[in-house]
Structure formats: C-alpha cells, structure tokens
C-alpha cells in the first residue's frame, strides 16, 4: 500500500469514529507500527485536517475537513449493492425507491469496472419478511422522523385488541419481523409492538414531552444486559445455609429465540437467583469454551455449581429434583405419569412436531415402525387424550412435565404447526397465564429486543 493510500485510509478510519480512538487501535486497523501512525497523524494535521488528541490520549477528527473522496473498493461496492437490495425488498416503497436512486447516483460516477460490480448478482437477498401489514412502515418512519405521537390500534398474540397512544423511539428491522419500540401511555412504560399486529395508526399533531434522543437513552437503560439477574430476574434471595442447591451459582445458557424459553419458564417457577448468558448461533455457541459445556454447540444448557445439564427435558427434570422446595415433581412413589409425559413429550411429541413443521411425516407402516413416535396423528391423538379434561398432565398438581408439554403445545399452536384442538387450548390457557410463565415471557421479549439492538 502506498503512503498516499495509507493516509486516505487513516482519514477514513477517523471519520468512522465520533469519539476519540486510541493510536494503538488505529495502528492495528491500518497494519502499521504506532510510530508510523504518529507520523501519519502529524502529516494529516499539516495538510489541514483538524485532528484533536495526542499520543496516549486518542484522536478524533473534527467535522468539516474535506479531501478528495476515496474510490470504492470491490467489497465496498458489493456491500452497498447488497444493502440497497435488502432495503428494496424488506422495507417500504419510499425507502426502496430511495435505495434505488442512491445506487443510480453511485453508478453514474464509478468507473466501468466497478459499475459491473453494482450489477453483479453473485449476492442476492432471499425470501424473508413476507407478512402483510395494515399500516405502512412509512407512517411509522414519519412519526420517528418528525417526533410525533402515534395513535395505534394493536392486536396482541392472544387476539386482544387495544387502543394506544405511543411515543415512537426506534423501528427495528429483523429477519422475520419488524418491531416498533415506543413509550406506551396506556401501560406507562416502554413496550415493543410487532408492526404486522398494528391494525391502524394515526400520526398525531403533537410531540412527546421529551425529545426522541432522551427517550432512546431511557429505553436503552430498560434493556437487560446479557448477564443481568439481580435486577431483571426478580427472585427469592438464597437461604443462609451453605449446603443448599440455591447457594450454588446457577448459569443459564440460552438464546432468546430458542428452546431455552422452556427452561426460562422453569427457572422462574423455581424462584431462585440465576445468571443468564446469551449464546449466538454459529459463533459463541460453537466457541471452544461453550463446546466444553455442550459439545453439540446448541442451547439451552445450565451449569449448577459443578454440574452441567443439557437438553430441555433433562434440565427441567434436574431442576425439579435440585429444588424440591418448589414442588415441581411429585413424590418419588407417584412419578409414573410424571415421567411418562415428560419424556413422551421429549421422545415422541417434539420429534413428531418438528418433522411435521418441515412437511415430512412417516406415512408407511415400515417408516412408522422405525420411528419411536409412529406417526404425527397418533402423537396428537395421544396428547389430546392425555390432557382432555385436565388442568395438569400428571396428577392434580402442576409439575415440570406441564412446563415442558405446555411450552411445546403453545408454541406449535401459535405458529400454526398443529391444530388448535379445544383440549390443547384449554390445557395451555391455564398454564401460560401462570405468573412465572408471564414473567419469563416478558423477560425473554426484553432480552430479545436488547440483544437484537446491541448486536446490530
């Protein structure tokens, strides 16, 4: 790399940082020594660049300094083109048009060899966000851009419709959903609204009492940190005895969009303190330190003192035994039905539903004989009979088996994987309204929102 290119690169690095950045970080990014970095900064200052700072304190570039722009690299062109295609397919008509116009302007000034990169279809945007919306995203963006209140008609996941006035804070674009974070006047706090559940929205003429920037700072403070249990996961304090299970550290490894939600509910039923660690699909789940805990590289998992347990059914069974004071397992002599339905859900219910969700079921007698669950209809009929007319699946008390089975049935009905049989709905209705289930769901939603925005 020539010295001229290196100086332009350093200038570009400084433009990306709004706060002082250390010389060591700048040197590492440029692949040069710290001494060379100091000389390059002095050269740019001599050319008129207002770079504040000095060795040991860091550097920041004041706005307003202009130099001839750098030409895009091949990868930068690909990044711009891919981003524009994503915007065109995943947002609203106005943003899609703006993305196309921006790329047309770029195409008019880049040389022919880079122009071909703009039209290269080696990177495409696949299917993703396809959910119909009654309210266009442009209306929500207007409320954000002009800092106006919104009057919403919103229907939640249970189908309950409410009228809200909200102060929009931020609009999140995720792969499978769009979420508006806003202060809700009805609830008196920050709430997250899936845009496909907003049935009507009116842009009001008056502003929230605080600027959006202040609301953003307040909203971020309400988000959970990845390892916060003392503030957000309210629980009973550990007993003073030193040899109780509650005195051991309990770490819960999960991801907000995973089977970890089953264990999350179970932990809230127990009522003891625990620490949560979020693991990323494909990255931290596959890191050596986590593979030492679960060689499968998946969640959920727990570490309770020196004991590691993986697999949802095993975890809820372990927790029920490790915390007997919670009363989530029957007495040993009465555990026949409890074990039966806990492990029927794991060994038959979940595989049958998972296979059915991707459009495959064992249909021939030969295939059904090879699979432990036989067939999907047989599993559904068996579960229907198990919960028909019952509050709990194993006796007259709530147990860990209800946490596991209730979670599976509720999830599968919610996403349309299984039919909403009356006996399933009646059974789940009493379970998912339990205080621990509501706490776990609310905390998981907050965790998902915090995690999505802090990793974006």
Short mmCIF file of C-alpha atoms in Angstrom, two decimals:
data_model
loop_
_atom_site.label_atom_id
_atom_site.label_comp_id
_atom_site.label_asym_id
_atom_site.label_seq_id
_atom_site.Cartn_x
_atom_site.Cartn_y
_atom_site.Cartn_z
CA UNK A 1 0.00 0.00 0.00
CA UNK A 2 1.34 3.42 -0.94
CA UNK A 3 1.72 6.12 1.69
CA UNK A 4 -1.00 8.19 -0.01
CA UNK A 5 -3.46 5.31 0.22
CA UNK A 6 -2.47 4.77 3.83
CA UNK A 7 -3.16 8.41 4.70
CA UNK A 8 -6.55 8.28 2.99
CA UNK A 9 -7.32 5.07 4.89
CA UNK A 10 -6.37 6.66 8.21
CA UNK A 11 -8.57 9.64 7.46
CA UNK A 12 -11.46 7.32 6.64
CA UNK A 13 -10.93 5.44 9.91
CA UNK A 14 -11.09 8.68 11.87
CA UNK A 15 -14.29 9.66 10.07
CA UNK A 16 -15.94 6.46 11.28
CA UNK A 17 -15.29 7.28 14.94
CA UNK A 18 -17.26 10.00 16.62
CA UNK A 19 -15.32 9.61 19.88
CA UNK A 20 -11.57 9.61 20.48
CA UNK A 21 -9.90 6.39 19.32
CA UNK A 22 -6.54 5.27 20.59
CA UNK A 23 -3.45 5.31 18.42
CA UNK A 24 -2.94 1.60 19.12
CA UNK A 25 -6.37 0.77 17.67
CA UNK A 26 -5.77 2.94 14.59
CA UNK A 27 -2.35 1.39 14.03
CA UNK A 28 -3.72 -2.14 14.37
CA UNK A 29 -6.50 -1.37 11.90
CA UNK A 30 -4.02 0.03 9.37
CA UNK A 31 -1.45 -2.70 9.96
CA UNK A 32 1.33 -0.25 10.80
CA UNK A 33 3.51 0.48 13.80
CA UNK A 34 2.47 3.01 16.43
CA UNK A 35 5.45 5.19 15.49
CA UNK A 36 4.33 5.27 11.83
CA UNK A 37 0.80 6.09 12.97
CA UNK A 38 2.06 9.14 14.90
CA UNK A 39 3.95 10.36 11.81
CA UNK A 40 0.85 9.89 9.60
CA UNK A 41 -1.35 11.82 12.03
CA UNK A 42 1.18 14.67 12.03
CA UNK A 43 1.20 14.65 8.19
CA UNK A 44 -2.60 14.91 8.04
CA UNK A 45 -2.55 17.73 10.59
CA UNK A 46 -0.02 19.52 8.42
CA UNK A 47 -2.40 19.20 5.44
CA UNK A 48 -5.11 20.97 7.41
CA UNK A 49 -7.01 18.09 8.99
CA UNK A 50 -8.28 19.18 12.41
CA UNK A 51 -7.31 16.09 14.37
CA UNK A 52 -7.55 16.63 18.10
CA UNK A 53 -5.58 14.48 20.51
CA UNK A 54 -2.09 13.31 21.20
CA UNK A 55 -0.20 10.07 21.88
CA UNK A 56 -1.64 8.24 24.87
CA UNK A 57 -4.98 10.07 24.79
CA UNK A 58 -6.50 9.16 21.45
CA UNK A 59 -7.56 11.05 18.34
CA UNK A 60 -10.75 12.48 16.92
CA UNK A 61 -11.35 14.24 13.59
CA UNK A 62 -13.36 17.44 13.78
CA UNK A 63 -16.17 17.70 11.21
CA UNK A 64 -15.83 19.90 8.18
CA UNK A 65 -12.49 18.78 6.79
CA UNK A 66 -12.79 17.63 3.17
CA UNK A 67 -10.34 15.80 0.98
CA UNK A 68 -10.87 14.16 -2.40
CA UNK A 69 -13.10 11.10 -1.75
CA UNK A 70 -11.65 7.64 -1.98
CA UNK A 71 -12.86 5.40 -4.80
CA UNK A 72 -14.85 2.41 -3.62
CA UNK A 73 -13.18 -0.96 -3.36
CA UNK A 74 -14.79 -4.07 -4.88
CA UNK A 75 -16.05 -5.20 -1.48
CA UNK A 76 -17.42 -1.75 -0.65
CA UNK A 77 -19.40 -1.74 -3.91
CA UNK A 78 -20.73 -5.22 -3.14
CA UNK A 79 -21.70 -4.12 0.36
CA UNK A 80 -23.56 -1.08 -0.96
CA UNK A 81 -25.35 -3.07 -3.66
CA UNK A 82 -26.36 -5.84 -1.25
CA UNK A 83 -27.58 -3.33 1.34
CA UNK A 84 -29.64 -1.47 -1.27
CA UNK A 85 -31.23 -4.73 -2.43
CA UNK A 86 -32.08 -5.60 1.17
CA UNK A 87 -33.72 -2.21 1.71
CA UNK A 88 -35.65 -2.56 -1.57
CA UNK A 89 -37.09 -5.92 -0.50
CA UNK A 90 -37.51 -5.54 3.25
CA UNK A 91 -38.78 -2.01 3.88
CA UNK A 92 -41.45 0.27 2.42
CA UNK A 93 -41.90 1.71 -1.06
CA UNK A 94 -40.36 5.09 -0.28
CA UNK A 95 -37.18 3.63 1.24
CA UNK A 96 -36.94 1.13 -1.62
CA UNK A 97 -37.14 3.99 -4.14
CA UNK A 98 -34.53 5.96 -2.20
CA UNK A 99 -32.18 2.95 -2.22
CA UNK A 100 -32.53 2.57 -5.99
CA UNK A 101 -31.95 6.29 -6.52
CA UNK A 102 -28.85 6.23 -4.32
CA UNK A 103 -27.39 3.33 -6.29
CA UNK A 104 -28.15 5.11 -9.57
CA UNK A 105 -26.19 8.14 -8.35
CA UNK A 106 -23.28 5.94 -7.34
CA UNK A 107 -23.38 4.13 -10.68
CA UNK A 108 -23.11 7.44 -12.53
CA UNK A 109 -19.71 8.27 -11.03
CA UNK A 110 -17.88 4.96 -10.60
CA UNK A 111 -15.60 3.64 -13.36
CA UNK A 112 -16.85 0.86 -15.68
CA UNK A 113 -15.10 -1.99 -13.85
CA UNK A 114 -16.84 -1.06 -10.58
CA UNK A 115 -20.10 -0.40 -12.41
CA UNK A 116 -20.16 -4.07 -13.31
CA UNK A 117 -19.89 -4.93 -9.63
CA UNK A 118 -23.05 -2.96 -8.94
CA UNK A 119 -24.96 -5.15 -11.38
CA UNK A 120 -23.33 -8.39 -10.25
CA UNK A 121 -25.91 -10.88 -8.99
CA UNK A 122 -23.44 -13.07 -7.09
CA UNK A 123 -25.01 -11.85 -3.82
CA UNK A 124 -28.80 -11.88 -3.60
CA UNK A 125 -31.45 -11.29 -0.95
CA UNK A 126 -33.52 -14.40 -0.36
CA UNK A 127 -37.11 -14.70 0.90
CA UNK A 128 -37.71 -13.42 4.40
CA UNK A 129 -40.12 -10.77 5.54
CA UNK A 130 -43.39 -11.56 3.79
CA UNK A 131 -46.00 -10.75 6.43
CA UNK A 132 -48.89 -8.47 5.36
CA UNK A 133 -49.23 -5.17 7.18
CA UNK A 134 -52.28 -2.99 7.60
CA UNK A 135 -50.11 0.05 8.36
CA UNK A 136 -47.20 1.02 6.14
CA UNK A 137 -43.75 1.40 7.60
CA UNK A 138 -43.59 4.88 6.07
CA UNK A 139 -46.19 6.07 8.60
CA UNK A 140 -44.09 4.77 11.47
CA UNK A 141 -40.96 6.35 9.99
CA UNK A 142 -42.72 9.70 9.70
CA UNK A 143 -43.59 9.57 13.39
CA UNK A 144 -39.93 8.89 14.20
CA UNK A 145 -38.50 11.50 11.82
CA UNK A 146 -40.88 14.26 12.86
CA UNK A 147 -41.05 13.21 16.54
CA UNK A 148 -44.83 12.89 16.70
CA UNK A 149 -47.07 10.74 18.84
CA UNK A 150 -48.91 7.83 17.22
CA UNK A 151 -52.40 6.56 17.94
CA UNK A 152 -52.35 2.78 17.42
CA UNK A 153 -54.93 0.04 17.23
CA UNK A 154 -52.96 -3.04 18.26
CA UNK A 155 -53.86 -6.73 18.49
CA UNK A 156 -51.59 -8.87 20.66
CA UNK A 157 -50.67 -12.55 20.19
CA UNK A 158 -53.82 -13.61 22.07
CA UNK A 159 -56.00 -11.60 19.71
CA UNK A 160 -56.85 -8.92 22.29
CA UNK A 161 -57.23 -5.50 20.66
CA UNK A 162 -56.28 -2.29 22.46
CA UNK A 163 -56.10 1.38 21.56
CA UNK A 164 -52.80 3.03 22.44
CA UNK A 165 -51.08 6.38 22.17
CA UNK A 166 -47.33 5.86 21.93
CA UNK A 167 -44.14 7.90 21.66
CA UNK A 168 -42.05 6.16 18.97
CA UNK A 169 -38.39 5.56 19.83
CA UNK A 170 -36.92 3.22 17.23
CA UNK A 171 -38.03 0.86 14.44
CA UNK A 172 -36.16 -2.44 14.35
CA UNK A 173 -35.80 -4.44 11.12
CA UNK A 174 -35.24 -8.10 11.96
CA UNK A 175 -35.15 -11.02 9.54
CA UNK A 176 -38.60 -12.34 10.43
CA UNK A 177 -40.34 -9.36 11.96
CA UNK A 178 -40.44 -5.59 12.34
CA UNK A 179 -40.72 -4.07 15.81
CA UNK A 180 -41.58 -0.55 16.94
CA UNK A 181 -40.17 0.34 20.34
CA UNK A 182 -42.16 3.12 21.97
CA UNK A 183 -43.29 4.59 25.27
CA UNK A 184 -46.90 3.48 25.76
CA UNK A 185 -49.20 5.90 27.57
CA UNK A 186 -51.67 3.10 28.33
CA UNK A 187 -49.08 0.91 30.09
CA UNK A 188 -46.93 3.72 31.44
CA UNK A 189 -43.69 2.21 30.15
CA UNK A 190 -41.69 1.17 27.12
CA UNK A 191 -43.30 -1.52 25.00
CA UNK A 192 -42.43 -3.32 21.76
CA UNK A 193 -45.05 -3.58 19.01
CA UNK A 194 -44.79 -6.01 16.12
CA UNK A 195 -45.73 -3.99 13.06
CA UNK A 196 -47.78 -6.81 11.49
CA UNK A 197 -50.08 -6.65 14.53
CA UNK A 198 -50.71 -2.91 14.21
CA UNK A 199 -54.18 -2.71 12.63
CA UNK A 200 -54.39 1.08 12.35
CA UNK A 201 -52.14 4.05 13.06
CA UNK A 202 -52.73 7.79 13.04
CA UNK A 203 -49.94 10.36 13.09
CA UNK A 204 -50.90 12.90 15.75
CA UNK A 205 -50.04 16.58 15.59
CA UNK A 206 -48.40 16.88 18.99
CA UNK A 207 -44.99 15.84 20.16
CA UNK A 208 -43.97 13.62 23.08
CA UNK A 209 -42.98 15.61 26.17
CA UNK A 210 -39.34 14.55 25.76
CA UNK A 211 -37.17 14.51 22.61
CA UNK A 212 -36.60 11.16 20.92
CA UNK A 213 -32.90 11.22 21.80
CA UNK A 214 -33.78 11.32 25.52
CA UNK A 215 -36.37 8.59 25.07
CA UNK A 216 -33.76 6.46 23.29
CA UNK A 217 -31.38 6.78 26.23
CA UNK A 218 -34.15 5.88 28.69
CA UNK A 219 -35.24 2.92 26.56
CA UNK A 220 -31.71 1.53 26.36
CA UNK A 221 -31.45 1.63 30.14
CA UNK A 222 -34.53 -0.60 30.41
CA UNK A 223 -32.92 -3.29 28.26
CA UNK A 224 -31.48 -6.32 30.01
CA UNK A 225 -27.77 -6.95 29.92
CA UNK A 226 -26.67 -10.41 28.86
CA UNK A 227 -25.79 -11.47 32.39
CA UNK A 228 -28.28 -9.49 34.48
CA UNK A 229 -30.26 -11.48 37.00
CA UNK A 230 -30.08 -9.29 40.08
CA UNK A 231 -32.27 -6.54 38.64
CA UNK A 232 -34.41 -8.03 35.91
CA UNK A 233 -34.83 -11.59 37.10
CA UNK A 234 -36.50 -10.98 40.40
CA UNK A 235 -36.19 -13.98 42.65
CA UNK A 236 -36.12 -15.07 46.23
CA UNK A 237 -32.75 -14.47 47.93
CA UNK A 238 -30.70 -17.58 48.72
CA UNK A 239 -31.09 -19.07 52.16
CA UNK A 240 -28.17 -18.53 54.53
CA UNK A 241 -27.30 -22.23 54.71
CA UNK A 242 -24.14 -23.13 52.83
CA UNK A 243 -25.01 -26.63 51.56
CA UNK A 244 -28.30 -25.91 49.77
CA UNK A 245 -28.70 -26.11 45.97
CA UNK A 246 -29.69 -22.44 45.98
CA UNK A 247 -26.27 -21.50 47.35
CA UNK A 248 -24.57 -22.76 44.18
CA UNK A 249 -24.14 -20.48 41.18
CA UNK A 250 -26.73 -21.27 38.52
CA UNK A 251 -25.84 -20.17 34.98
CA UNK A 252 -28.41 -20.42 32.19
CA UNK A 253 -27.05 -20.54 28.62
CA UNK A 254 -29.65 -19.58 26.06
CA UNK A 255 -30.70 -17.53 23.06
CA UNK A 256 -33.95 -15.52 23.13
CA UNK A 257 -35.22 -17.37 20.05
CA UNK A 258 -34.66 -20.97 21.10
CA UNK A 259 -35.94 -23.85 23.22
CA UNK A 260 -34.28 -22.00 26.06
CA UNK A 261 -37.67 -20.38 26.70
CA UNK A 262 -38.82 -23.68 28.21
CA UNK A 263 -36.00 -23.60 30.75
CA UNK A 264 -36.53 -19.87 31.31
CA UNK A 265 -40.10 -20.57 32.46
CA UNK A 266 -38.88 -23.41 34.69
CA UNK A 267 -36.29 -21.16 36.33
CA UNK A 268 -38.96 -18.59 37.13
CA UNK A 269 -41.14 -21.29 38.68
CA UNK A 270 -38.24 -22.26 40.96
CA UNK A 271 -37.83 -18.67 42.15
CA UNK A 272 -34.10 -18.82 42.84
CA UNK A 273 -31.35 -16.49 41.53
CA UNK A 274 -29.64 -17.35 38.28
CA UNK A 275 -27.36 -15.72 35.76
CA UNK A 276 -28.10 -15.71 32.05
CA UNK A 277 -25.55 -15.89 29.24
CA UNK A 278 -26.72 -15.41 25.65
CA UNK A 279 -25.01 -17.51 23.01
CA UNK A 280 -25.04 -16.65 19.31
CA UNK A 281 -25.94 -19.18 16.65
CA UNK A 282 -22.86 -20.20 14.68
CA UNK A 283 -20.41 -18.10 16.70
CA UNK A 284 -20.33 -18.22 20.50
CA UNK A 285 -22.38 -21.43 20.50
CA UNK A 286 -19.52 -23.02 18.57
CA UNK A 287 -16.73 -21.42 20.59
CA UNK A 288 -14.38 -23.84 22.44
CA UNK A 289 -15.41 -22.64 25.91
CA UNK A 290 -19.08 -23.36 25.21
CA UNK A 291 -18.39 -26.62 23.35
CA UNK A 292 -16.78 -27.78 26.57
CA UNK A 293 -20.21 -27.34 28.17
CA UNK A 294 -22.30 -28.70 25.29
CA UNK A 295 -20.36 -30.45 22.51
CA UNK A 296 -23.46 -30.12 20.29
CA UNK A 297 -22.95 -26.35 20.26
CA UNK A 298 -26.59 -25.54 20.96
CA UNK A 299 -28.78 -24.14 23.72
CA UNK A 300 -30.22 -24.44 26.29
CA UNK A 301 -27.79 -25.63 28.91
CA UNK A 302 -27.23 -24.92 32.59
CA UNK A 303 -24.30 -25.07 34.96
CA UNK A 304 -25.32 -25.51 38.59
CA UNK A 305 -22.18 -25.40 40.68
CA UNK A 306 -20.03 -28.10 39.07
CA UNK A 307 -22.96 -29.88 37.42
CA UNK A 308 -23.67 -29.30 33.71
CA UNK A 309 -27.01 -30.35 32.21
CA UNK A 310 -28.09 -30.04 28.57
CA UNK A 311 -31.34 -30.87 26.70
CA UNK A 312 -34.59 -29.20 27.75
CA UNK A 313 -36.29 -32.26 29.25
CA UNK A 314 -33.21 -33.21 31.24
CA UNK A 315 -32.80 -29.64 32.51
CA UNK A 316 -36.38 -29.27 33.76
CA UNK A 317 -36.22 -32.73 35.37
CA UNK A 318 -32.92 -31.86 37.05
CA UNK A 319 -34.18 -28.50 38.33
CA UNK A 320 -37.32 -30.08 39.75
CA UNK A 321 -35.14 -32.51 41.74
CA UNK A 322 -32.44 -29.97 42.66
CA UNK A 323 -35.02 -27.54 44.09
CA UNK A 324 -37.60 -29.77 45.81
CA UNK A 325 -38.97 -26.82 47.79
CA UNK A 326 -40.54 -25.56 44.54
CA UNK A 327 -42.78 -28.64 44.43
CA UNK A 328 -42.37 -29.22 40.69
CA UNK A 329 -42.01 -33.02 40.88
CA UNK A 330 -44.36 -35.47 42.61
CA UNK A 331 -43.10 -37.72 45.42
CA UNK A 332 -40.90 -40.50 44.06
CA UNK A 333 -43.54 -43.19 44.56
CA UNK A 334 -46.04 -41.17 42.46
CA UNK A 335 -43.88 -40.29 39.47
CA UNK A 336 -45.17 -42.78 36.92
CA UNK A 337 -47.38 -40.36 34.98
CA UNK A 338 -44.92 -37.55 35.55
CA UNK A 339 -42.01 -39.41 33.94
CA UNK A 340 -44.26 -40.83 31.24
CA UNK A 341 -45.49 -37.50 29.90
CA UNK A 342 -42.28 -35.57 30.48
CA UNK A 343 -40.32 -37.98 28.35
CA UNK A 344 -43.14 -38.77 25.92
CA UNK A 345 -43.04 -35.04 25.09
CA UNK A 346 -39.27 -35.22 24.58
CA UNK A 347 -39.11 -38.57 22.79
CA UNK A 348 -42.32 -38.50 20.75
CA UNK A 349 -44.02 -35.11 20.87
CA UNK A 350 -41.13 -32.88 19.91
CA UNK A 351 -39.73 -35.09 17.08
CA UNK A 352 -43.20 -35.57 15.59
CA UNK A 353 -43.98 -31.85 15.66
CA UNK A 354 -40.52 -30.89 14.37
CA UNK A 355 -40.76 -33.28 11.41
CA UNK A 356 -44.31 -32.17 10.67
CA UNK A 357 -43.26 -28.49 10.72
CA UNK A 358 -40.92 -29.08 7.76
CA UNK A 359 -43.52 -31.03 5.81
CA UNK A 360 -42.37 -34.59 6.49
CA UNK A 361 -44.16 -37.38 8.33
CA UNK A 362 -43.56 -41.14 8.32
CA UNK A 363 -46.53 -42.36 6.29
CA UNK A 364 -45.86 -46.05 5.59
CA UNK A 365 -46.09 -48.79 8.22
CA UNK A 366 -42.41 -49.55 7.64
CA UNK A 367 -41.31 -45.97 8.33
CA UNK A 368 -43.66 -45.63 11.29
CA UNK A 369 -42.13 -48.74 12.79
CA UNK A 370 -38.66 -47.23 12.56
CA UNK A 371 -39.62 -44.03 14.38
CA UNK A 372 -40.24 -44.05 18.09
CA UNK A 373 -43.39 -41.98 17.77
CA UNK A 374 -45.09 -43.91 14.96
CA UNK A 375 -46.98 -41.12 13.22
CA UNK A 376 -47.85 -37.47 13.75
CA UNK A 377 -51.66 -38.07 14.01
CA UNK A 378 -51.06 -40.79 16.59
CA UNK A 379 -48.96 -38.47 18.73
CA UNK A 380 -51.55 -35.69 18.53
CA UNK A 381 -54.38 -38.05 19.46
CA UNK A 382 -52.35 -39.44 22.36
CA UNK A 383 -51.62 -35.97 23.72
CA UNK A 384 -55.23 -34.92 23.26
CA UNK A 385 -56.34 -37.85 25.38
CA UNK A 386 -53.66 -37.11 27.98
CA UNK A 387 -54.78 -33.52 28.65
CA UNK A 388 -58.51 -33.76 27.94
CA UNK A 389 -60.45 -32.51 30.94
CA UNK A 390 -57.29 -31.98 32.99
CA UNK A 391 -55.58 -28.92 34.42
CA UNK A 392 -52.28 -30.80 34.73
CA UNK A 393 -50.93 -33.72 32.75
CA UNK A 394 -49.56 -35.76 35.67
CA UNK A 395 -51.93 -35.77 38.60
CA UNK A 396 -53.65 -32.93 40.39
CA UNK A 397 -50.60 -30.67 40.81
CA UNK A 398 -48.60 -28.52 38.43
CA UNK A 399 -45.21 -30.06 37.62
CA UNK A 400 -42.15 -29.77 35.39
CA UNK A 401 -43.96 -32.02 32.90
CA UNK A 402 -46.54 -29.24 32.42
CA UNK A 403 -43.76 -26.69 31.79
CA UNK A 404 -42.33 -28.84 29.02
CA UNK A 405 -45.56 -30.06 27.41
CA UNK A 406 -47.34 -26.72 27.81
CA UNK A 407 -44.43 -24.87 26.19
CA UNK A 408 -44.37 -27.24 23.21
CA UNK A 409 -48.13 -27.20 22.56
CA UNK A 410 -48.42 -23.42 22.98
CA UNK A 411 -45.50 -22.79 20.62
CA UNK A 412 -46.79 -25.23 17.99
CA UNK A 413 -50.32 -23.78 18.04
CA UNK A 414 -49.02 -20.22 17.97
CA UNK A 415 -47.11 -20.87 14.75
CA UNK A 416 -49.84 -22.94 13.14
CA UNK A 417 -47.86 -26.19 13.18
CA UNK A 418 -50.58 -28.15 14.96
CA UNK A 419 -54.35 -27.70 15.04
CA UNK A 420 -55.86 -25.70 17.88
CA UNK A 421 -57.70 -28.61 19.39
CA UNK A 422 -60.07 -27.47 22.18
CA UNK A 423 -58.38 -29.72 24.73
CA UNK A 424 -54.96 -28.26 23.85
CA UNK A 425 -56.20 -24.67 24.16
CA UNK A 426 -57.96 -25.32 27.46
CA UNK A 427 -54.90 -27.04 28.90
CA UNK A 428 -52.44 -24.36 27.75
CA UNK A 429 -54.62 -21.43 28.78
CA UNK A 430 -54.26 -22.25 32.46
CA UNK A 431 -50.51 -22.78 32.16
CA UNK A 432 -49.33 -19.80 30.14
CA UNK A 433 -51.20 -17.41 32.44
CA UNK A 434 -49.18 -18.53 35.47
CA UNK A 435 -47.17 -15.62 36.96
CA UNK A 436 -43.85 -17.38 36.35
CA UNK A 437 -44.75 -18.03 32.70
CA UNK A 438 -45.74 -14.39 32.21
CA UNK A 439 -42.53 -13.17 33.85
CA UNK A 440 -40.40 -15.47 31.74
CA UNK A 441 -42.13 -14.40 28.52
CA UNK A 442 -41.85 -10.70 29.33
CA UNK A 443 -38.20 -11.02 30.29
CA UNK A 444 -37.44 -13.07 27.17
CA UNK A 445 -39.05 -10.41 24.97
CA UNK A 446 -36.99 -7.68 26.63
CA UNK A 447 -33.88 -9.80 26.30
CA UNK A 448 -34.60 -10.42 22.60
CA UNK A 449 -35.06 -6.70 21.97
CA UNK A 450 -31.93 -5.73 23.89
CA UNK A 451 -29.91 -8.47 22.25
CA UNK A 452 -31.09 -7.57 18.75
CA UNK A 453 -30.31 -3.87 19.10
CA UNK A 454 -26.99 -4.23 20.91
CA UNK A 455 -25.69 -6.74 18.36
CA UNK A 456 -26.89 -4.85 15.29
#
